[in-house]
PDB file of C-alpha atoms in Angstrom:
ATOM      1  CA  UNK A   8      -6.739 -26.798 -56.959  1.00 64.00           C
ATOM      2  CA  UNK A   9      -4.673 -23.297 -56.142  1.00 79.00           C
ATOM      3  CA  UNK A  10      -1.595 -23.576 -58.361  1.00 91.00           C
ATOM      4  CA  UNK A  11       1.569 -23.041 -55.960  1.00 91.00           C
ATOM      5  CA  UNK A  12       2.285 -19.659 -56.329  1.00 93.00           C
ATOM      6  CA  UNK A  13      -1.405 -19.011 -55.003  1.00 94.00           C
ATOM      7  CA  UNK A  14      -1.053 -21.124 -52.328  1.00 94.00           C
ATOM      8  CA  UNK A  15       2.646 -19.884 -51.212  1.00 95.00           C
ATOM      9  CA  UNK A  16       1.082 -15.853 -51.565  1.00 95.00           C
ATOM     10  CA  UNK A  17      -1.757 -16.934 -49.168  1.00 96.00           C
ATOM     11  CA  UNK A  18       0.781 -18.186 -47.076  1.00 96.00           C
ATOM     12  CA  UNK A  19       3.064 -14.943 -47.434  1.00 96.00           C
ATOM     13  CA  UNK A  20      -0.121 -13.076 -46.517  1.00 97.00           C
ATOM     14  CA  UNK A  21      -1.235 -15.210 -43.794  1.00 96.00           C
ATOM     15  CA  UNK A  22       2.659 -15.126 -42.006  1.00 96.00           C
ATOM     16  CA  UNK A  23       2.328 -11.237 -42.460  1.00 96.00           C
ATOM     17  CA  UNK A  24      -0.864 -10.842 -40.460  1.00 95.00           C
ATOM     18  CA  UNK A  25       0.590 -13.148 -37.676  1.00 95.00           C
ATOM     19  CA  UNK A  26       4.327 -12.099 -37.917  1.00 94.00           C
ATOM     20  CA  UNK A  27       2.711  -8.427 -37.077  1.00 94.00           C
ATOM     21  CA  UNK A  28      -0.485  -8.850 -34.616  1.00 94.00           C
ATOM     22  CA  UNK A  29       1.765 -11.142 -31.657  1.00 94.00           C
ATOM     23  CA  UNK A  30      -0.018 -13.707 -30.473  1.00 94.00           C
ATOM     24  CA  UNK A  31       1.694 -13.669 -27.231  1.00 93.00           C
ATOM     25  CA  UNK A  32      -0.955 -11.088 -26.033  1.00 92.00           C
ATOM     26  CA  UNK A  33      -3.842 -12.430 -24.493  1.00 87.00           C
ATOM     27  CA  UNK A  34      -7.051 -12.219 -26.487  1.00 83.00           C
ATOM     28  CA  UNK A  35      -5.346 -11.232 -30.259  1.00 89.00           C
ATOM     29  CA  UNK A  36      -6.419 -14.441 -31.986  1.00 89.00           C
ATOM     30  CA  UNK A  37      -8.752 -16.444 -29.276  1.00 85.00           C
ATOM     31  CA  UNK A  38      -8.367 -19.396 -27.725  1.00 86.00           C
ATOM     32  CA  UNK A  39      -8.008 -22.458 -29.142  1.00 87.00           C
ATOM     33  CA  UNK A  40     -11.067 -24.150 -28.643  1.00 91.00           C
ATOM     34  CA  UNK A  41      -9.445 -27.922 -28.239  1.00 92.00           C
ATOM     35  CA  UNK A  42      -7.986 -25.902 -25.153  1.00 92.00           C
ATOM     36  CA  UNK A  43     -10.905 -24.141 -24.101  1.00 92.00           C
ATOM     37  CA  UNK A  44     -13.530 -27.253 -24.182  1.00 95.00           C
ATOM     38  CA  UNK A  45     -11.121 -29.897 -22.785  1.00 94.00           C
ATOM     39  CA  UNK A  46      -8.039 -28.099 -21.017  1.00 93.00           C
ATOM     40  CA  UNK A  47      -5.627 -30.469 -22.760  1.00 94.00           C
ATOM     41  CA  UNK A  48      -3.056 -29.261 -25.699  1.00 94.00           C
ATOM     42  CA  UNK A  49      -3.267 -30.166 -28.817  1.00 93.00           C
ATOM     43  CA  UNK A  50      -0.524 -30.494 -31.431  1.00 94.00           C
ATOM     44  CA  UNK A  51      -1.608 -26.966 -32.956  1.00 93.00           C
ATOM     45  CA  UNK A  52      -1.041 -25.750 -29.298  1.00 93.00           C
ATOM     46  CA  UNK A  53       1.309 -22.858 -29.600  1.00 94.00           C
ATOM     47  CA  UNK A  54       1.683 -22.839 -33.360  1.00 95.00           C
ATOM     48  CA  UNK A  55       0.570 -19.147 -34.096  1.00 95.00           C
ATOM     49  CA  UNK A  56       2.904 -17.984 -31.256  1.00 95.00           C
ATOM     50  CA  UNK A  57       5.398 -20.192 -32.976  1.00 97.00           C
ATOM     51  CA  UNK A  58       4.710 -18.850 -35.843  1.00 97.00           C
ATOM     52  CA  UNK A  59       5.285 -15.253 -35.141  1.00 97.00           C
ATOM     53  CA  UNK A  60       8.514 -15.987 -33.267  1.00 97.00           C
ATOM     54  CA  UNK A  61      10.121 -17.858 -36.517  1.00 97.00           C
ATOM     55  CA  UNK A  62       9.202 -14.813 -38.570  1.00 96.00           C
ATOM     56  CA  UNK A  63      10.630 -12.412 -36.141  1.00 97.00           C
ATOM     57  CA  UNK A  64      14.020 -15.024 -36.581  1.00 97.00           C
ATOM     58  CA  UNK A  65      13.241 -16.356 -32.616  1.00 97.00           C
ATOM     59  CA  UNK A  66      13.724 -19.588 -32.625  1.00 97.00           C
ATOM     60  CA  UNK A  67      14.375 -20.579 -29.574  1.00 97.00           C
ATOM     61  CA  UNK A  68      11.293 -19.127 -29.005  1.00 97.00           C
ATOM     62  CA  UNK A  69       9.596 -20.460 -31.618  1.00 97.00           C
ATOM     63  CA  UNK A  70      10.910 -23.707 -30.251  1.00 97.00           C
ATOM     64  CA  UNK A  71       9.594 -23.135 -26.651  1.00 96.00           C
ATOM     65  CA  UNK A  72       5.922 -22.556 -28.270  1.00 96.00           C
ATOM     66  CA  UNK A  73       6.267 -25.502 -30.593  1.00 96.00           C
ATOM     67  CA  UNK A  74       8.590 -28.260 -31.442  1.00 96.00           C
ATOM     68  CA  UNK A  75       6.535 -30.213 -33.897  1.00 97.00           C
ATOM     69  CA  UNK A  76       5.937 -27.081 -36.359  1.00 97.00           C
ATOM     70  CA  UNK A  77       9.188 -25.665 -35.945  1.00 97.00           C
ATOM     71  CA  UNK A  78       9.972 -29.321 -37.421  1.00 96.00           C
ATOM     72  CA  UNK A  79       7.519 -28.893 -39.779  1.00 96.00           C
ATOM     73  CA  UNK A  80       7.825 -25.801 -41.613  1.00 97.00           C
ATOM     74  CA  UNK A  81      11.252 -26.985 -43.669  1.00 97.00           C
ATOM     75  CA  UNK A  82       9.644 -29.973 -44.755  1.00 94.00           C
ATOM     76  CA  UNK A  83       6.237 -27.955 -45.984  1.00 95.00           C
ATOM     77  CA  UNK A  84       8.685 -25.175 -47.185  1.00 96.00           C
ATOM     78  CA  UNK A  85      10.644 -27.732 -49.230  1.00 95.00           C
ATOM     79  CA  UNK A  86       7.470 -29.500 -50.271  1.00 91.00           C
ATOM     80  CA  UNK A  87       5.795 -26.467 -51.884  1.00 94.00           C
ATOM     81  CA  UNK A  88       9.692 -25.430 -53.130  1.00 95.00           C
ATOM     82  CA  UNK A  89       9.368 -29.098 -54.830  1.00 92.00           C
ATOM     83  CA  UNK A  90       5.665 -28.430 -56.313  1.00 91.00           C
ATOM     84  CA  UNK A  91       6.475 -25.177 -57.815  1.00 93.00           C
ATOM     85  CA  UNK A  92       9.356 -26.365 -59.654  1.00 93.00           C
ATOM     86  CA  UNK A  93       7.511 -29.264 -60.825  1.00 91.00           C
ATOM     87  CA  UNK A  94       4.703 -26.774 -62.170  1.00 90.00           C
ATOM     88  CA  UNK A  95       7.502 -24.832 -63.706  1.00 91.00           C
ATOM     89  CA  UNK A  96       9.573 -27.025 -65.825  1.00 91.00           C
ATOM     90  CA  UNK A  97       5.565 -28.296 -66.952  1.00 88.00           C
ATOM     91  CA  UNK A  98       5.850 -31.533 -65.364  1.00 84.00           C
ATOM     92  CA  UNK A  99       2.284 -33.396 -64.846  1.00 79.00           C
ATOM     93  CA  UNK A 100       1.304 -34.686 -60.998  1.00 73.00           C
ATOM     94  CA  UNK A 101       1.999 -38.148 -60.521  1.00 69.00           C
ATOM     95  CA  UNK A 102      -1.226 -40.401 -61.683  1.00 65.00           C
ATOM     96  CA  UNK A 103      -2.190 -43.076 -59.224  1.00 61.00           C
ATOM     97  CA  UNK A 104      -1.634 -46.499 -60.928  1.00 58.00           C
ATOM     98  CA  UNK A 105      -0.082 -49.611 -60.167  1.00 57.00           C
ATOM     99  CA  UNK A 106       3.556 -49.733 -58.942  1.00 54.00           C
ATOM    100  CA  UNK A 107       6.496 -49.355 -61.354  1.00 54.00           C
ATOM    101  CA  UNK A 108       9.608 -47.211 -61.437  1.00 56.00           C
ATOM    102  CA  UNK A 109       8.187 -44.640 -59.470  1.00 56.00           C
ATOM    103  CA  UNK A 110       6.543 -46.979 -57.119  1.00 60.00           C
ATOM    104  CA  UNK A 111       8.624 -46.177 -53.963  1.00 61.00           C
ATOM    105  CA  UNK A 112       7.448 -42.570 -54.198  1.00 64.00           C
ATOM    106  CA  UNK A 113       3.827 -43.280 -54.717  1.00 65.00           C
ATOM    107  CA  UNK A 114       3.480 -45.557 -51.782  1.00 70.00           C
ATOM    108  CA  UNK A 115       5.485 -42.794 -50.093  1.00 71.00           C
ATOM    109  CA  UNK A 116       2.597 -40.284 -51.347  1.00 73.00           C
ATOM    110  CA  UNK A 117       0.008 -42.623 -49.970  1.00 80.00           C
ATOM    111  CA  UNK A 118       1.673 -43.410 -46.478  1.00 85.00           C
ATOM    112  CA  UNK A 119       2.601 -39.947 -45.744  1.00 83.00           C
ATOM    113  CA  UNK A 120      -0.771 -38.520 -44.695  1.00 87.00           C
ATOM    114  CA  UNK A 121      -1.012 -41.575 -42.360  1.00 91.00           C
ATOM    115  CA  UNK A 122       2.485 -40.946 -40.941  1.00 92.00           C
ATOM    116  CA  UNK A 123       1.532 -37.883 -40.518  1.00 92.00           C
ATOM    117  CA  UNK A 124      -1.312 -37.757 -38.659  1.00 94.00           C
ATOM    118  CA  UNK A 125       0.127 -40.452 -35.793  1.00 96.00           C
ATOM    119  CA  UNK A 126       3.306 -38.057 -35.539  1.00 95.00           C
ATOM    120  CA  UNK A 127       0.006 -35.344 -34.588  1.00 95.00           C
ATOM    121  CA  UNK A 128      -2.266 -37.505 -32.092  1.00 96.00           C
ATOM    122  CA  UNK A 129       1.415 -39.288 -30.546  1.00 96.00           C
ATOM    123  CA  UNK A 130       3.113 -35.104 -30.044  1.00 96.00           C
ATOM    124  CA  UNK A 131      -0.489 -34.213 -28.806  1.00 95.00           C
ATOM    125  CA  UNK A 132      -0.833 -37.278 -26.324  1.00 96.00           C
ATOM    126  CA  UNK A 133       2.924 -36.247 -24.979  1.00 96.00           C
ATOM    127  CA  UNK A 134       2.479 -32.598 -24.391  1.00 95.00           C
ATOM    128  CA  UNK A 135       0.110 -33.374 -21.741  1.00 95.00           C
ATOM    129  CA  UNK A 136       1.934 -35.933 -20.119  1.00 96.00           C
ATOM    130  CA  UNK A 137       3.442 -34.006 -16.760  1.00 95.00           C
ATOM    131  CA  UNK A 138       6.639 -35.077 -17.599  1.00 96.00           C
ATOM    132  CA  UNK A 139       7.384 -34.223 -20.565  1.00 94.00           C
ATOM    133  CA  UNK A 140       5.436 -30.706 -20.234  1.00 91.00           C
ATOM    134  CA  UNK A 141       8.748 -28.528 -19.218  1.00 91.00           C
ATOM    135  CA  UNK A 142       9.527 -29.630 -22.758  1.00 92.00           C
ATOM    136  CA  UNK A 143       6.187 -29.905 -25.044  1.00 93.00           C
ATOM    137  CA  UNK A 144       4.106 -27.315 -23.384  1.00 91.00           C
ATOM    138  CA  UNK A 145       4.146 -23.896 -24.993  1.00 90.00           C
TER     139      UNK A 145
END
């Protein structure tokens, strides 16, 4: 497993490349190919457009392309923020094991990819519902 400040310099590197090769241009990164085989959006729709906007500080823009990461990138930003403080004061990932003190958070741990991914297939479902399209469509 990267420690976190392998994974956050990836992510520098990776917001770098997108926040200076603008995805609004036809043809710069592809298509996406959930798009391409099936015509529908998916929930990543728009995200490397989104992307570029937030690190160019548009984000209303950002916003436009889409909602669900502009949502998303405090929470990831606060969860890596969390991890690398953790790693710092030398404080051991939680061990699976039965419930005690800490539980709550575990079975928060647990649920969250679950969460998760219905939050992804329910956004993805709505952005290509007509109606809501002026609103979830990038």
């Amino acid at each position: 497993m990267l420690p976190p400040l392998a994974v956050g310099g990836l992510t520098a590197a990776a917001v770098l490349v997108v926040g200076s090769v603008d995805p609004h241009r036809p043809g710069s990164y592809g298509v996406c190919p959930v798009y391409a085989l099936t015509g529908m959006l998916c929930a990543g729709c728009g995200g490397l457009r989104a992307t570029h906007d937030l690190a160019h500080g548009d984000l209303a823009g950002a916003w436009a392309m889409n909602p669900l990461w502009v949502l998303l990138v405090p929470v990831l930003v606060a969860a890596w923020a969390t991890w690398l403080a953790r790693r710092w004061r030398g404080v051991p990932d939680p061990a699976p094991g039965p419930a005690g003190p800490a539980g709550a958070a575990r079975t928060t741990r647990r649920a969250a990819p679950g969460v998760l991914l219905v939050v992804v297939l329910v956004y993805s479902v709505a952005r290509n519902v007509p109606a809501l399209a002026p609103w979830l469509a990038p």
